[in-house]
GROMACS .gro file of C-alpha atoms in nm:
model
  379
    1MET     CA    1  -0.005  -0.002  -0.007
    2THR     CA    2   0.146   0.332  -0.104
    3LEU     CA    3   0.053   0.662   0.038
    4ALA     CA    4   0.018   0.958  -0.208
    5LEU     CA    5   0.169   1.275  -0.100
    6PRO     CA    6  -0.077   1.557  -0.140
    7SER     CA    7   0.024   1.812  -0.410
    8LEU     CA    8   0.097   2.160  -0.312
    9PRO     CA    9  -0.144   2.429  -0.404
   10ALA     CA   10  -0.051   2.628  -0.713
   11ALA     CA   11  -0.017   2.940  -0.486
   12ARG     CA   12   0.242   2.773  -0.267
   13ARG     CA   13   0.456   2.603  -0.538
   14LEU     CA   14   0.814   2.748  -0.588
   15PRO     CA   15   0.829   2.981  -0.885
   16ARG     CA   16   0.982   2.847  -1.193
   17ILE     CA   17   1.155   3.036  -1.470
   18GLY     CA   18   0.976   2.943  -1.805
   19ARG     CA   19   1.104   2.969  -2.152
   20ILE     CA   20   0.975   3.316  -2.184
   21GLU     CA   21   1.174   3.446  -1.887
   22ARG     CA   22   1.499   3.249  -1.990
   23TYR     CA   23   1.479   3.389  -2.344
   24VAL     CA   24   1.471   3.744  -2.190
   25LEU     CA   25   1.733   3.678  -1.948
   26ILE     CA   26   1.959   3.557  -2.238
   27GLN     CA   27   1.887   3.853  -2.427
   28GLN     CA   28   1.951   4.071  -2.133
   29LEU     CA   29   2.286   3.920  -2.055
   30ARG     CA   30   2.405   3.965  -2.419
   31SER     CA   31   2.323   4.326  -2.402
   32LEU     CA   32   2.498   4.346  -2.081
   33ALA     CA   33   2.824   4.201  -2.211
   34THR     CA   34   2.785   4.441  -2.495
   35ALA     CA   35   2.743   4.742  -2.271
   36LEU     CA   36   3.025   4.623  -2.042
   37ALA     CA   37   3.254   4.577  -2.339
   38VAL     CA   38   3.189   4.926  -2.467
   39ILE     CA   39   3.228   5.097  -2.131
   40SER     CA   40   3.533   4.901  -2.046
   41ALA     CA   41   3.693   4.999  -2.382
   42LEU     CA   42   3.624   5.378  -2.319
   43VAL     CA   43   3.750   5.356  -1.960
   44MET     CA   44   4.077   5.183  -2.061
   45LEU     CA   45   4.137   5.427  -2.364
   46ILE     CA   46   4.085   5.730  -2.122
   47ASP     CA   47   4.310   5.567  -1.858
   48PHE     CA   48   4.568   5.494  -2.115
   49VAL     CA   49   4.583   5.852  -2.228
   50GLU     CA   50   4.599   5.974  -1.870
   51VAL     CA   51   4.876   5.719  -1.772
   52SER     CA   52   5.077   5.807  -2.080
   53ARG     CA   53   5.044   6.180  -2.015
   54GLY     CA   54   5.099   6.155  -1.640
   55VAL     CA   55   5.319   5.880  -1.523
   56GLY     CA   56   5.454   5.805  -1.870
   57SER     CA   57   5.562   6.156  -1.929
   58ASN     CA   58   5.794   6.146  -1.639
   59GLN     CA   59   5.937   5.796  -1.710
   60ASP     CA   60   6.039   5.619  -2.018
   61LEU     CA   61   5.769   5.354  -2.022
   62SER     CA   62   5.696   5.120  -2.304
   63ALA     CA   63   5.345   5.095  -2.445
   64LEU     CA   64   5.331   4.733  -2.298
   65ARG     CA   65   5.418   4.869  -1.947
   66ILE     CA   66   5.154   5.137  -1.965
   67LEU     CA   67   4.885   4.865  -2.078
   68GLY     CA   68   4.990   4.680  -1.751
   69LEU     CA   69   4.932   4.978  -1.547
   70VAL     CA   70   4.601   5.063  -1.721
   71ALA     CA   71   4.500   4.685  -1.658
   72ILE     CA   72   4.529   4.724  -1.286
   73LYS     CA   73   4.397   5.069  -1.270
   74SER     CA   74   4.086   5.050  -1.488
   75PRO     CA   75   3.880   4.764  -1.303
   76ALA     CA   76   3.810   5.000  -0.999
   77VAL     CA   77   3.675   5.262  -1.235
   78ILE     CA   78   3.478   4.992  -1.441
   79VAL     CA   79   3.318   4.860  -1.130
   80GLN     CA   80   3.189   5.205  -1.012
   81LEU     CA   81   3.021   5.223  -1.368
   82PHE     CA   82   2.833   4.905  -1.325
   83PRO     CA   83   2.522   5.072  -1.256
   84PHE     CA   84   2.532   5.238  -1.615
   85VAL     CA   85   2.608   4.887  -1.755
   86PHE     CA   86   2.279   4.745  -1.613
   87LEU     CA   87   2.099   5.067  -1.737
   88PHE     CA   88   2.222   5.061  -2.083
   89GLY     CA   89   2.234   4.700  -2.121
   90THR     CA   90   1.887   4.643  -2.003
   91LEU     CA   91   1.742   4.931  -2.207
   92GLY     CA   92   1.936   4.788  -2.513
   93ALA     CA   93   1.783   4.438  -2.449
   94TYR     CA   94   1.426   4.538  -2.423
   95ILE     CA   95   1.470   4.793  -2.709
   96GLY     CA   96   1.578   4.503  -2.919
   97LEU     CA   97   1.290   4.286  -2.817
   98ASN     CA   98   1.058   4.579  -2.882
   99ARG     CA   99   1.192   4.641  -3.234
  100ARG     CA  100   1.137   4.275  -3.311
  101SER     CA  101   0.783   4.298  -3.201
  102GLU     CA  102   0.844   4.023  -2.946
  103LEU     CA  103   0.744   4.221  -2.653
  104ILE     CA  104   0.413   4.294  -2.849
  105ALA     CA  105   0.363   3.925  -2.912
  106MET     CA  106   0.439   3.861  -2.520
  107ARG     CA  107   0.177   4.107  -2.424
  108ALA     CA  108  -0.077   3.999  -2.677
  109ALA     CA  109  -0.040   3.647  -2.541
  110GLY     CA  110  -0.129   3.770  -2.209
  111VAL     CA  111   0.211   3.776  -2.057
  112SER     CA  112   0.243   4.028  -1.769
  113ALA     CA  113   0.538   4.249  -1.759
  114TRP     CA  114   0.614   4.130  -1.420
  115ARG     CA  115   0.669   3.785  -1.545
  116PHE     CA  116   0.989   3.887  -1.716
  117VAL     CA  117   1.090   4.205  -1.545
  118LEU     CA  118   1.121   4.057  -1.194
  119PRO     CA  119   1.355   3.762  -1.283
  120SER     CA  120   1.569   4.030  -1.478
  121ALA     CA  121   1.583   4.227  -1.154
  122GLY     CA  122   1.663   3.923  -0.949
  123MET     CA  123   1.944   3.830  -1.189
  124ALA     CA  124   2.077   4.198  -1.153
  125PHE     CA  125   2.059   4.161  -0.784
  126LEU     CA  126   2.262   3.833  -0.767
  127LEU     CA  127   2.524   3.991  -1.013
  128GLY     CA  128   2.546   4.281  -0.767
  129VAL     CA  129   2.625   4.020  -0.470
  130LEU     CA  130   2.890   3.872  -0.715
  131THR     CA  131   3.038   4.203  -0.778
  132VAL     CA  132   3.057   4.307  -0.413
  133THR     CA  133   3.205   3.989  -0.276
  134VAL     CA  134   3.422   3.886  -0.569
  135LEU     CA  135   3.475   4.143  -0.838
  136GLY     CA  136   3.496   4.432  -0.615
  137PRO     CA  137   3.776   4.309  -0.390
  138MET     CA  138   3.988   4.217  -0.698
  139ALA     CA  139   3.942   4.560  -0.835
  140SER     CA  140   4.016   4.701  -0.492
  141ALA     CA  141   4.350   4.503  -0.493
  142GLY     CA  142   4.410   4.629  -0.840
  143ASP     CA  143   4.360   4.996  -0.737
  144ALA     CA  144   4.597   4.950  -0.428
  145MET     CA  145   4.858   4.800  -0.656
  146TRP     CA  146   4.829   5.088  -0.897
  147GLN     CA  147   4.882   5.338  -0.622
  148ARG     CA  148   5.202   5.165  -0.504
  149GLU     CA  149   5.322   5.135  -0.865
  150ARG     CA  150   5.242   5.498  -0.949
  151ALA     CA  151   5.421   5.615  -0.619
  152ARG     CA  152   5.727   5.394  -0.703
  153ILE     CA  153   5.755   5.503  -1.063
  154SER     CA  154   5.717   5.882  -0.979
  155GLY     CA  155   5.957   5.863  -0.695
  156THR     CA  156   5.714   5.950  -0.412
  157ALA     CA  157   5.728   5.624  -0.250
  158PRO     CA  158   5.799   5.629   0.126
  159GLY     CA  159   6.152   5.702   0.178
  160ALA     CA  160   6.198   5.840  -0.168
  161GLY     CA  161   6.047   6.182  -0.116
  162PRO     CA  162   6.064   6.443   0.181
  163PRO     CA  163   5.986   6.298   0.510
  164GLU     CA  164   5.609   6.315   0.614
  165ALA     CA  165   5.503   6.346   0.968
  166ILE     CA  166   5.332   6.048   1.107
  167TRP     CA  167   5.037   6.104   1.354
  168LEU     CA  168   4.876   5.824   1.580
  169ARG     CA  169   4.636   5.819   1.857
  170GLU     CA  170   4.551   5.563   2.125
  171GLY     CA  171   4.432   5.529   2.493
  172ASP     CA  172   4.168   5.411   2.696
  173ASP     CA  173   3.905   5.563   2.931
  174GLN     CA  174   4.171   5.697   3.169
  175ARG     CA  175   4.441   5.835   2.945
  176GLN     CA  176   4.469   5.947   2.562
  177MET     CA  177   4.806   5.977   2.384
  178ILE     CA  178   4.865   6.176   2.058
  179ILE     CA  179   5.189   6.060   1.875
  180ARG     CA  180   5.370   6.259   1.633
  181ALA     CA  181   5.683   6.129   1.460
  182GLY     CA  182   5.888   6.332   1.223
  183ARG     CA  183   6.007   6.014   1.021
  184GLN     CA  184   6.015   5.646   1.056
  185ASP     CA  185   6.277   5.371   1.031
  186ARG     CA  186   6.088   5.076   0.895
  187ALA     CA  187   6.406   4.850   0.878
  188ASN     CA  188   6.440   4.883   1.254
  189ALA     CA  189   6.077   4.924   1.336
  190ARG     CA  190   6.118   5.265   1.494
  191LEU     CA  191   5.966   5.596   1.499
  192LEU     CA  192   6.210   5.891   1.503
  193ASP     CA  193   6.199   6.243   1.645
  194VAL     CA  194   5.882   6.145   1.830
  195THR     CA  195   5.667   6.346   2.065
  196PHE     CA  196   5.401   6.208   2.293
  197PHE     CA  197   5.110   6.445   2.394
  198ILE     CA  198   4.946   6.260   2.710
  199TYR     CA  199   4.594   6.375   2.827
  200THR     CA  200   4.401   6.253   3.130
  201THR     CA  201   4.020   6.178   3.105
  202GLN     CA  202   3.817   6.338   3.376
  203PRO     CA  203   3.500   6.164   3.535
  204GLY     CA  204   3.275   6.402   3.330
  205GLY     CA  205   3.437   6.280   3.005
  206GLY     CA  206   3.660   6.611   2.957
  207ARG     CA  207   4.055   6.578   2.883
  208THR     CA  208   4.310   6.786   3.037
  209PHE     CA  209   4.677   6.784   2.909
  210SER     CA  210   4.884   6.643   3.158
  211GLU     CA  211   5.251   6.552   3.005
  212ARG     CA  212   5.458   6.589   2.705
  213ILE     CA  213   5.751   6.354   2.623
  214ASP     CA  214   5.997   6.415   2.340
  215ALA     CA  215   6.220   6.123   2.238
  216GLN     CA  216   6.471   6.051   1.981
  217SER     CA  217   6.322   5.727   1.896
  218ALA     CA  218   6.035   5.492   1.989
  219ALA     CA  219   5.994   5.129   1.931
  220LEU     CA  220   5.658   4.953   1.956
  221SER     CA  221   5.688   4.590   2.089
  222ALA     CA  222   5.487   4.356   2.333
  223GLY     CA  223   5.220   4.619   2.395
  224ARG     CA  224   5.466   4.891   2.515
  225TRP     CA  225   5.654   5.202   2.362
  226ARG     CA  226   6.037   5.184   2.439
  227LEU     CA  227   6.153   5.542   2.430
  228GLN     CA  228   6.537   5.625   2.380
  229ASP     CA  229   6.681   5.973   2.502
  230ALA     CA  230   6.344   6.087   2.622
  231THR     CA  231   6.267   6.419   2.806
  232GLY     CA  232   5.928   6.456   2.991
  233ALA     CA  233   5.765   6.750   3.134
  234THR     CA  234   5.431   6.747   3.325
  235VAL     CA  235   5.224   7.057   3.417
  236GLY     CA  236   5.397   7.268   3.654
  237GLN     CA  237   5.691   7.060   3.700
  238ARG     CA  238   6.039   7.075   3.571
  239ALA     CA  239   6.158   6.843   3.262
  240VAL     CA  240   6.298   6.504   3.348
  241THR     CA  241   6.537   6.325   3.117
  242TYR     CA  242   6.527   5.932   3.080
  243SER     CA  243   6.768   5.719   2.885
  244THR     CA  244   6.502   5.481   2.828
  245LEU     CA  245   6.123   5.495   2.907
  246ASP     CA  246   5.847   5.256   2.869
  247LEU     CA  247   5.485   5.375   2.800
  248PRO     CA  248   5.194   5.093   2.781
  249SER     CA  249   5.039   5.082   2.447
  250SER     CA  250   4.724   4.923   2.301
  251LEU     CA  251   4.841   4.949   1.930
  252ALA     CA  252   4.937   4.621   1.740
  253ASP     CA  253   5.295   4.625   1.636
  254GLU     CA  254   5.239   4.688   1.277
  255GLU     CA  255   4.988   4.982   1.346
  256ALA     CA  256   5.272   5.234   1.381
  257PHE     CA  257   5.434   5.173   1.052
  258GLU     CA  258   5.137   5.090   0.824
  259ARG     CA  259   4.929   5.368   0.659
  260PHE     CA  260   4.563   5.309   0.636
  261ALA     CA  261   4.455   5.236   0.268
  262ARG     CA  262   4.202   5.447   0.109
  263PRO     CA  263   3.850   5.336   0.129
  264GLN     CA  264   3.824   5.256  -0.256
  265SER     CA  265   4.145   5.042  -0.209
  266THR     CA  266   4.001   4.847   0.090
  267PRO     CA  267   3.843   4.527  -0.005
  268PHE     CA  268   3.485   4.456   0.102
  269TRP     CA  269   3.584   4.173   0.337
  270SER     CA  270   3.867   4.394   0.509
  271LEU     CA  271   3.649   4.699   0.567
  272PRO     CA  272   3.501   4.586   0.899
  273ASN     CA  273   3.836   4.506   1.059
  274GLN     CA  274   3.967   4.827   0.892
  275ILE     CA  275   3.701   5.021   1.059
  276GLN     CA  276   3.767   4.881   1.387
  277ARG     CA  277   4.138   4.944   1.372
  278ILE     CA  278   4.074   5.303   1.280
  279GLU     CA  279   3.849   5.364   1.548
  280ASN     CA  280   4.074   5.202   1.796
  281ALA     CA  281   4.367   5.428   1.679
  282GLY     CA  282   4.126   5.724   1.758
  283PHE     CA  283   4.069   5.837   1.410
  284SER     CA  284   3.736   5.906   1.212
  285SER     CA  285   3.623   5.606   1.014
  286THR     CA  286   3.338   5.791   0.843
  287ALA     CA  287   3.464   5.749   0.487
  288TYR     CA  288   3.523   5.373   0.558
  289ARG     CA  289   3.173   5.335   0.689
  290LEU     CA  290   3.017   5.505   0.408
  291ARG     CA  291   3.208   5.271   0.154
  292PHE     CA  292   3.095   4.975   0.339
  293GLN     CA  293   2.733   5.088   0.324
  294GLN     CA  294   2.761   5.175  -0.054
  295LEU     CA  295   2.879   4.823  -0.120
  296LEU     CA  296   2.605   4.664   0.069
  297ALA     CA  297   2.356   4.874  -0.117
  298THR     CA  298   2.502   4.779  -0.455
  299PRO     CA  299   2.282   4.472  -0.544
  300LEU     CA  300   1.982   4.707  -0.470
  301VAL     CA  301   2.141   4.965  -0.715
  302PHE     CA  302   2.173   4.704  -1.005
  303ALA     CA  303   1.825   4.571  -0.946
  304ALA     CA  304   1.674   4.927  -0.938
  305MET     CA  305   1.857   5.026  -1.265
  306SER     CA  306   1.736   4.706  -1.431
  307ILE     CA  307   1.367   4.781  -1.331
  308LEU     CA  308   1.399   5.134  -1.436
  309ALA     CA  309   1.528   5.059  -1.784
  310ALA     CA  310   1.275   4.798  -1.835
  311ALA     CA  311   0.992   5.019  -1.727
  312PHE     CA  312   1.089   5.281  -1.988
  313SER     CA  313   1.131   5.008  -2.247
  314LEU     CA  314   0.776   4.884  -2.208
  315ARG     CA  315   0.637   5.234  -2.257
  316LEU     CA  316   0.817   5.246  -2.582
  317MET     CA  317   0.567   4.969  -2.708
  318ARG     CA  318   0.270   5.171  -2.620
  319LEU     CA  319   0.373   5.546  -2.686
  320GLY     CA  320   0.604   5.460  -2.998
  321ASP     CA  321   0.837   5.735  -2.904
  322MET     CA  322   1.166   5.535  -2.870
  323ALA     CA  323   1.415   5.807  -2.882
  324ARG     CA  324   1.236   6.047  -2.637
  325MET     CA  325   1.183   5.765  -2.362
  326SER     CA  326   1.541   5.627  -2.416
  327VAL     CA  327   1.681   5.981  -2.349
  328ALA     CA  328   1.444   6.003  -2.047
  329ALA     CA  329   1.583   5.673  -1.912
  330VAL     CA  330   1.958   5.788  -1.968
  331VAL     CA  331   1.883   6.123  -1.782
  332LEU     CA  332   1.725   5.958  -1.489
  333GLY     CA  333   2.039   5.710  -1.463
  334PHE     CA  334   2.263   6.018  -1.480
  335ALA     CA  335   2.032   6.191  -1.216
  336PHE     CA  336   2.079   5.891  -0.989
  337PHE     CA  337   2.450   5.908  -1.027
  338PHE     CA  338   2.478   6.272  -0.919
  339LEU     CA  339   2.231   6.216  -0.635
  340ASN     CA  340   2.447   5.924  -0.537
  341GLN     CA  341   2.772   6.154  -0.541
  342PHE     CA  342   2.588   6.430  -0.355
  343SER     CA  343   2.456   6.199  -0.081
  344ALA     CA  344   2.813   6.049  -0.055
  345ALA     CA  345   2.948   6.407  -0.002
  346MET     CA  346   2.694   6.463   0.247
  347GLY     CA  347   2.814   6.145   0.422
  348SER     CA  348   3.179   6.217   0.412
  349ALA     CA  349   3.101   6.560   0.563
  350GLU     CA  350   2.920   6.387   0.829
  351VAL     CA  351   2.610   6.590   0.768
  352ALA     CA  352   2.410   6.288   0.715
  353PRO     CA  353   2.457   5.923   0.872
  354ALA     CA  354   2.654   5.705   0.649
  355PHE     CA  355   2.370   5.445   0.638
  356VAL     CA  356   2.116   5.695   0.513
  357ALA     CA  357   2.371   5.858   0.267
  358ALA     CA  358   2.449   5.520   0.117
  359TRP     CA  359   2.103   5.376   0.103
  360LEU     CA  360   1.880   5.672   0.017
  361PRO     CA  361   1.963   5.702  -0.341
  362PRO     CA  362   1.908   5.334  -0.439
  363ILE     CA  363   1.585   5.325  -0.251
  364LEU     CA  364   1.458   5.624  -0.415
  365THR     CA  365   1.555   5.506  -0.758
  366ALA     CA  366   1.391   5.151  -0.669
  367LEU     CA  367   1.089   5.337  -0.564
  368ALA     CA  368   1.073   5.547  -0.881
  369ALA     CA  369   1.133   5.246  -1.111
  370PHE     CA  370   0.848   5.041  -0.934
  371THR     CA  371   0.613   5.352  -0.948
  372LEU     CA  372   0.673   5.377  -1.325
  373LEU     CA  373   0.636   5.005  -1.381
  374PHE     CA  374   0.314   4.986  -1.197
  375TYR     CA  375   0.193   5.286  -1.398
  376THR     CA  376   0.303   5.113  -1.735
  377GLU     CA  377   0.161   4.778  -1.649
  378ASP     CA  378  -0.149   4.842  -1.435
  379GLY     CA  379  -0.239   5.207  -1.539
   0.00000   0.00000   0.00000
């Protein structure tokens, strides 16, 4: 005797992608590949001219060497332009379907626009996740390599140019130290011409200056600063000279000699630890928090651009004004870009929280795209 399992109601079955959806997805992927190729070619051409006139003018670099520099520099710019890839690619795919009257045939057969627009948006969302987790870190690594190579070729690498002062900050609830070093000796892991400004934290949270210590060198090891030839002076007291002096430290050994990478050069997976390190050192991590939130919002940006382009393409079928609606879609795409840049500037200036500055533009774009699609499809 066999028991028959009850079949799930139609409303509870998992959605399946049919032939129409697969066909539209394939057309969209082809159009996205074309848009990516065109944008990448333009970016690499511009970067080739920029590198040739910048770094290449100061050094005798071969064309092959310049191409190598462009290959590690351009991916970071291309990844930033991915929203336009989805805008132009999706718009081109649906315009092609419209020109071949395939959209008209789908609508005449009673196929709802939501049936093939939502899978396209879902694919864009998944590609956004892939971009953030895989392609983005690779582009960030390339950008960091480009910064190092440009500094080395231009002769501005650490130790090649004038010494630059190093500032550090550390402490706890009882004491804060601001450290300034005139230069560093990486070979011996020391800071040279060092000044320690020590502040005491009061019970109310305020800080008062308590001591200044000048030293010829300071080495960080095993959770302490070892100062050589130091002179310390507290408020209201005479200066005291020390041949060696130890001060407790909460910094890791490498943090005294490693500069924080730019937010754009920091991979997605390293941003949380980088933010924690910067805050532990007493510096502002606003730019890194904003970058992290922008990366988290990237999949929503791609999906919103895909829906926006599809909504304008559906209106082409009804209104018959292809040029006007295509220009309107491109204008809205650039409007999103400028809104995103403006919001990022507000976030960097701490006028708006990093979360709001990163998520507001894609949310507004997604709402605008859904509103237009609802109006086009359901009247």
